[in-house]
mmCIF file of C-alpha atoms and ligand atoms in Angstrom:
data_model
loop_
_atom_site.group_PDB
_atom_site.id
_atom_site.type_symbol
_atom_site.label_atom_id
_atom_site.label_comp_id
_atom_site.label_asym_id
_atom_site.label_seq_id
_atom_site.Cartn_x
_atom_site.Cartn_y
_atom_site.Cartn_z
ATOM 1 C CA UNK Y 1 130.127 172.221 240.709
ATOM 2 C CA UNK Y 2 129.748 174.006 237.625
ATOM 3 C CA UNK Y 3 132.692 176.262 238.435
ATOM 4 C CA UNK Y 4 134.857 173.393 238.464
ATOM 5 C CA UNK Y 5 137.394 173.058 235.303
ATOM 6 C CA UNK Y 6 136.759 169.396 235.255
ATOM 7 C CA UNK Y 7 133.386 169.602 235.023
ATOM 8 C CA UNK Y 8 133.452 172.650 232.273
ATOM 9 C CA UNK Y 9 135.537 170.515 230.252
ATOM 10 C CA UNK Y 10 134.184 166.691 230.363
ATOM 11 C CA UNK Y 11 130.593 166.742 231.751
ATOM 12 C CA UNK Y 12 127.945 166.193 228.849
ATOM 13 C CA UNK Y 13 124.363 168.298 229.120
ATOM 14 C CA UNK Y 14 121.987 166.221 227.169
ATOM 15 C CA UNK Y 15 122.229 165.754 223.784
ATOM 16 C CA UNK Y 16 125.259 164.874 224.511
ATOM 17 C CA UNK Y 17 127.087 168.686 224.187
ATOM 18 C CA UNK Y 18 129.370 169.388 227.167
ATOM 19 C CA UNK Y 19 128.853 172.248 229.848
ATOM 20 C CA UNK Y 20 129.168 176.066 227.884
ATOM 21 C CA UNK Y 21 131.806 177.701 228.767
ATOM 22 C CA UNK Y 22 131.506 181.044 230.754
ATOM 23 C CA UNK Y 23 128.560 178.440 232.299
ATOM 24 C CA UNK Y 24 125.778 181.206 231.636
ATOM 25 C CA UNK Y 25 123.800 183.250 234.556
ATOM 26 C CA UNK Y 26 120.958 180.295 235.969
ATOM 27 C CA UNK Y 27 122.634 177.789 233.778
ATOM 28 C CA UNK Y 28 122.124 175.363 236.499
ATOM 29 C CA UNK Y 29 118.080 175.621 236.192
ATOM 30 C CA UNK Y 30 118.493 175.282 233.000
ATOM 31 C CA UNK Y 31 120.582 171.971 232.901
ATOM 32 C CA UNK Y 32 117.523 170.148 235.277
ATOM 33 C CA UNK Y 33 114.847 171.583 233.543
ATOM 34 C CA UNK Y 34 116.315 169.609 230.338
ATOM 35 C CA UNK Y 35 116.545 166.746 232.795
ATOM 36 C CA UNK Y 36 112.481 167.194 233.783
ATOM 37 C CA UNK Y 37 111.689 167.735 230.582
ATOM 38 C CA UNK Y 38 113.415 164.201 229.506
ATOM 39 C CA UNK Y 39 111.746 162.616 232.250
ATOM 40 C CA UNK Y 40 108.205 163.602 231.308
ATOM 41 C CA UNK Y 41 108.630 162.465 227.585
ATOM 42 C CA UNK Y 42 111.102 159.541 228.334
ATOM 43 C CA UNK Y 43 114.058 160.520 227.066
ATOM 44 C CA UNK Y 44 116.411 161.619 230.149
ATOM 45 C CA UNK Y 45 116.463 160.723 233.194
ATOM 46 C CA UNK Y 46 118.965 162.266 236.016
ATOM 47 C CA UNK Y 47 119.567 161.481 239.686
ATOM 48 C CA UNK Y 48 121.034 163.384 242.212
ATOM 49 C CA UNK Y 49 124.131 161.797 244.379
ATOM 50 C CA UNK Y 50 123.545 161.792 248.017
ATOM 51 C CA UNK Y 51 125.631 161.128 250.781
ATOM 52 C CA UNK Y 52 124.191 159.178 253.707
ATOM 53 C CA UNK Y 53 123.385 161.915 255.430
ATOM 54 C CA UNK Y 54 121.500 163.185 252.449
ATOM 55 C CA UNK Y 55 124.027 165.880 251.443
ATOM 56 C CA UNK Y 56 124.834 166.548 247.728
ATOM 57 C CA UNK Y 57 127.873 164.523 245.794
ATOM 58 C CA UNK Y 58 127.015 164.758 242.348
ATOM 59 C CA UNK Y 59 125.053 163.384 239.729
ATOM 60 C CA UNK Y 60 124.229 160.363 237.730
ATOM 61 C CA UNK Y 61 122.302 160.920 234.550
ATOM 62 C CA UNK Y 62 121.145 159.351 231.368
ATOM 63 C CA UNK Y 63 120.896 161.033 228.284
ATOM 64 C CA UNK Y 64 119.670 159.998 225.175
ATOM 65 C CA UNK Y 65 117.376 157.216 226.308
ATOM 66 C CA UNK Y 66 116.022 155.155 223.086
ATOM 67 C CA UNK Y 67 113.110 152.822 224.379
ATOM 68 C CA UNK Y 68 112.422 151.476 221.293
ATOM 69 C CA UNK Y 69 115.492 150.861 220.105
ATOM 70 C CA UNK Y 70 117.104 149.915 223.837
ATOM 71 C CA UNK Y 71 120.059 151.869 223.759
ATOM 72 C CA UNK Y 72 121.171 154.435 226.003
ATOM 73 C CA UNK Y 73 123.707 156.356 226.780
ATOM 74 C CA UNK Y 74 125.062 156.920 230.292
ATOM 75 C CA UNK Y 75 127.550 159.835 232.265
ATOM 76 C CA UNK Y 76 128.075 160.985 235.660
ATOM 77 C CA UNK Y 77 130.390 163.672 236.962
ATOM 78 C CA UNK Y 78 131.021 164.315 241.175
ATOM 79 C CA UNK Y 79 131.569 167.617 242.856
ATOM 80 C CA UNK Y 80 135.119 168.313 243.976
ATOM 81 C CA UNK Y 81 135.112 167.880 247.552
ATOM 82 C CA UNK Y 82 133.702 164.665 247.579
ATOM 83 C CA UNK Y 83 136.357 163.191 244.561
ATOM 84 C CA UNK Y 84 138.942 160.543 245.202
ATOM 85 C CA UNK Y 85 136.512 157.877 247.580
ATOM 86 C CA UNK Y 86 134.923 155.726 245.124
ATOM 87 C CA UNK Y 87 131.459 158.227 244.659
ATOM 88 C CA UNK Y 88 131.435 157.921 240.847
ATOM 89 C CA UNK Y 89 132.099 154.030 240.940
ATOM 90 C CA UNK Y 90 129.141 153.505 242.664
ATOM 91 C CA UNK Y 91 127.005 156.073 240.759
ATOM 92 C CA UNK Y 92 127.889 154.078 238.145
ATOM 93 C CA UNK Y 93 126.875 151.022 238.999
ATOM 94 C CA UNK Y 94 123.744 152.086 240.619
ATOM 95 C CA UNK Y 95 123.036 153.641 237.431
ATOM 96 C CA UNK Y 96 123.742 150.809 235.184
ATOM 97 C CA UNK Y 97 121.312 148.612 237.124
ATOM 98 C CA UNK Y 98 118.613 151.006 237.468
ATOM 99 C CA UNK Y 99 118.819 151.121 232.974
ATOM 100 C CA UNK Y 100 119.086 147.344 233.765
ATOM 101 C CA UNK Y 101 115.782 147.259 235.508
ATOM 102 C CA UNK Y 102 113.837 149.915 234.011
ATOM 103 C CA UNK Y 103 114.539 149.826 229.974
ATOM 104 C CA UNK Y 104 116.536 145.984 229.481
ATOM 105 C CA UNK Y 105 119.066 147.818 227.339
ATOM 106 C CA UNK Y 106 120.794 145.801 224.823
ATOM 107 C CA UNK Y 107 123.679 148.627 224.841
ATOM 108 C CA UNK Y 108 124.681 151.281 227.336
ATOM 109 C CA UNK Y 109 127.492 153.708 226.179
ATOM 110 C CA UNK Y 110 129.494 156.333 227.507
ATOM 111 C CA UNK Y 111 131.827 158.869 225.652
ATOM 112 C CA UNK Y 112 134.967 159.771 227.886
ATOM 113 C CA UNK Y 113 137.590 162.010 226.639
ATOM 114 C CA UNK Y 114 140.713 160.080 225.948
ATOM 115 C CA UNK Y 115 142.856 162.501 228.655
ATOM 116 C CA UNK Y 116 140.386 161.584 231.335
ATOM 117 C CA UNK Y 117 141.813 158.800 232.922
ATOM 118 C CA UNK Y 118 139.568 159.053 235.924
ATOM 119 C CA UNK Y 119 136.573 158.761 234.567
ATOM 120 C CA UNK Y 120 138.123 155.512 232.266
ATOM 121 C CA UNK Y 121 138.797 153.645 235.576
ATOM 122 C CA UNK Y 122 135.213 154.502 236.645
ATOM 123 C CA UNK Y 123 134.098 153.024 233.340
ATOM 124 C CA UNK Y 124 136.316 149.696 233.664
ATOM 125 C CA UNK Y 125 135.422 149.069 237.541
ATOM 126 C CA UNK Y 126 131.502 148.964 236.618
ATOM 127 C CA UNK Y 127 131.919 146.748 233.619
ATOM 128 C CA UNK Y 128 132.298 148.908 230.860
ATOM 129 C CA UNK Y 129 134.897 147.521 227.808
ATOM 130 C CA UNK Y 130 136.827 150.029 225.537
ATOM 131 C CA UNK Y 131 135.465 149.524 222.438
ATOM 132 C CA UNK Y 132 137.507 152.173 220.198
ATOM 133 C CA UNK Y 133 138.389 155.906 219.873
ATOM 134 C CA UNK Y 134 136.269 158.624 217.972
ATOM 135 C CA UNK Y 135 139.306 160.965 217.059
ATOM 136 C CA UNK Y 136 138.911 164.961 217.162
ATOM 137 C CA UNK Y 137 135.838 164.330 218.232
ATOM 138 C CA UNK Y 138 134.723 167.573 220.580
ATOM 139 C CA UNK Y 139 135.570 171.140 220.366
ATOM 140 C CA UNK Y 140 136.114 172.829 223.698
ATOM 141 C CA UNK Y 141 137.474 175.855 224.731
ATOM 142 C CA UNK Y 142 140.235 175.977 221.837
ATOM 143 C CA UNK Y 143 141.336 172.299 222.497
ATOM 144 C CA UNK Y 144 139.956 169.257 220.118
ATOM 145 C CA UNK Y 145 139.453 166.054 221.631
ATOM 146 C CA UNK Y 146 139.429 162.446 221.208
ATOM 147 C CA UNK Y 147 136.586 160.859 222.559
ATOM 148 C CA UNK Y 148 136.857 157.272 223.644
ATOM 149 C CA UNK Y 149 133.688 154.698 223.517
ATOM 150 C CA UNK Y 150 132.715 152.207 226.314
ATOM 151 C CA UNK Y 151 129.938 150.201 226.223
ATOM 152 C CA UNK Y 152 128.179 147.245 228.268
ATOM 153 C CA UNK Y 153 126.015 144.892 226.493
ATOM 154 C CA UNK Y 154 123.684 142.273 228.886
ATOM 155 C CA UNK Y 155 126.261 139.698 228.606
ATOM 156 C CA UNK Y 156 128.835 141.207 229.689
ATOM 157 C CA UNK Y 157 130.088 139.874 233.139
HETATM 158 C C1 COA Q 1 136.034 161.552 236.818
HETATM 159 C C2 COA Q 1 135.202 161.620 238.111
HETATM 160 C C3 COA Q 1 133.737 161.328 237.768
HETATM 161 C C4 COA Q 1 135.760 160.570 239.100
HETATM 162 O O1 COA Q 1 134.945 160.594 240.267
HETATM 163 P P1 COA Q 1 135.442 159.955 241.656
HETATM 164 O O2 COA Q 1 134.255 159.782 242.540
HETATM 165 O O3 COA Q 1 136.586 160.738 242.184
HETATM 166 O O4 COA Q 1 135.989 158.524 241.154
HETATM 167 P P2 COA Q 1 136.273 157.252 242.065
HETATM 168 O O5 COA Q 1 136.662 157.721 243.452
HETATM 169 O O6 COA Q 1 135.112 156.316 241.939
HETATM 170 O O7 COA Q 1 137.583 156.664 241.382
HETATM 171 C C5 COA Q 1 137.583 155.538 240.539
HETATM 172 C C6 COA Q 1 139.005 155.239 240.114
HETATM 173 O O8 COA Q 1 139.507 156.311 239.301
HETATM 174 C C7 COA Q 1 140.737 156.805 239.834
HETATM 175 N N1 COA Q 1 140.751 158.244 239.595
HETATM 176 C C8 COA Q 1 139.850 159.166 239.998
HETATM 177 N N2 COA Q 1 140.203 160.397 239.552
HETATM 178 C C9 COA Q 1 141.372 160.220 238.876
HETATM 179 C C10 COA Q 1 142.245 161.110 238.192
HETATM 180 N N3 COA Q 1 141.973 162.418 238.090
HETATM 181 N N4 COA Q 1 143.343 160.587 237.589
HETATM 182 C C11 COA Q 1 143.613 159.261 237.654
HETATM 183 N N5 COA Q 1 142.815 158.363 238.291
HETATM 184 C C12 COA Q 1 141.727 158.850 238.909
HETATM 185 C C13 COA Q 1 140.652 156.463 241.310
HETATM 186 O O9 COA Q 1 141.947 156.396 241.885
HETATM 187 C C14 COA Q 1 139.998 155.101 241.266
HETATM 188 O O10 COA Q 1 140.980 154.157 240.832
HETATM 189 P P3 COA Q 1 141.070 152.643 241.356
HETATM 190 O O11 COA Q 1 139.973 151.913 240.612
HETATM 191 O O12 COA Q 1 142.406 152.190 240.932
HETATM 192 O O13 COA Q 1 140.837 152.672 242.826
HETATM 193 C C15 COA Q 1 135.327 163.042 238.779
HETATM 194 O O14 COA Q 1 136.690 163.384 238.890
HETATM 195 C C16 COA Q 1 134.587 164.127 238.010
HETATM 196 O O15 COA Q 1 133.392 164.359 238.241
HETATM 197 N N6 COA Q 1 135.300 164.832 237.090
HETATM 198 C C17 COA Q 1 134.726 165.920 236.323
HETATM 199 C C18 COA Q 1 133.565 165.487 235.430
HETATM 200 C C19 COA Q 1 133.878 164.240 234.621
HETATM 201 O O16 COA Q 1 134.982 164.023 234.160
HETATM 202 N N7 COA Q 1 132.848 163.404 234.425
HETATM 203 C C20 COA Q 1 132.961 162.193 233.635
HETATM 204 C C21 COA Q 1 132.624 162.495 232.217
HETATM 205 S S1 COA Q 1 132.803 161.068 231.152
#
């Protein structure tokens, strides 16, 4: 998955920063040890996508968890071959009631590049409203981007 462009170019590793770019030599331990380490200390969490069958579509993760300030932020990304069938929707939504649940967030955000449109239709089917546009935002591989806000406070519908 890291091999993919997509991926290289709009998936965040905590903080949020996006994937580096040649994706170093065992960057992939690296990424989940981040992910561990946010889990013992409470601020991360990530979750692996599984098919029925238990096979590998992606993952769901949440990075920059503030307890005491309920806020979090939220992203998700899916490997290639399982794209196109609806995977990230319901990663999504799993994920936004699991923060539900677990932390009663007063606001969940995500950050998607303004030329992903994908990811924007995952955002609106799981309840997420456009709030505004944080311009030249990102810095990757030569290109600047605009980074779009979406959030979901609890009374949203
Ligand atoms: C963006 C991404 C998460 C979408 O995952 P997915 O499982 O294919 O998405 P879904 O199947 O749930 O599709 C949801 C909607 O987006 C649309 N969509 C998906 N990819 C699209 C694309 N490249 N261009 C336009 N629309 C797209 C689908 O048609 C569907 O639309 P609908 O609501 O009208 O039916 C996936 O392509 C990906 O992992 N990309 C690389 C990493 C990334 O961008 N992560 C998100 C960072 S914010």
């Amino acid at each position: 998955m890291l091999e993919d462009p997509g991926v290289q170019q709009y998936t965040m590793v905590p903080v949020p920063v996006p994937v580096p770019v040649p994706v170093p030599s065992g960057f992939e331990r690296t990424w989940l040890d981040r992910y561990e380490e946010g889990r013992r200390d409470g601020t991360r969490e990530g979750f692996a996508v599984v098919d029925e069958d238990g096979s590998f579509l992606g993952l769901a993760l949440a990075f920059a968890i503030d307890r005491e300030g309920h806020e979090l932020e939220l992203g998700y990304t899916v490997a290639p071959a399982a794209r196109g069938r609806g995977v990230a929707s319901v990663a999504l939504r799993l994920l936004t009631d699991w923060a539900v649940r677990e932390l009663d967030p007063q606001r969940i955000q995500l950050q998607i590049s303004a030329d992903n449109p994908g990811s924007k239709r995952v955002a609106v089917r799981a309840g997420y409203v456009y709030e505004g546009t944080r311009r030249s935002a990102q810095f990757k591989q030569g290109i600047r981007q605009d980074l779009e806000i979406w959030s979901r406070l609890p009374d949203d519908p």
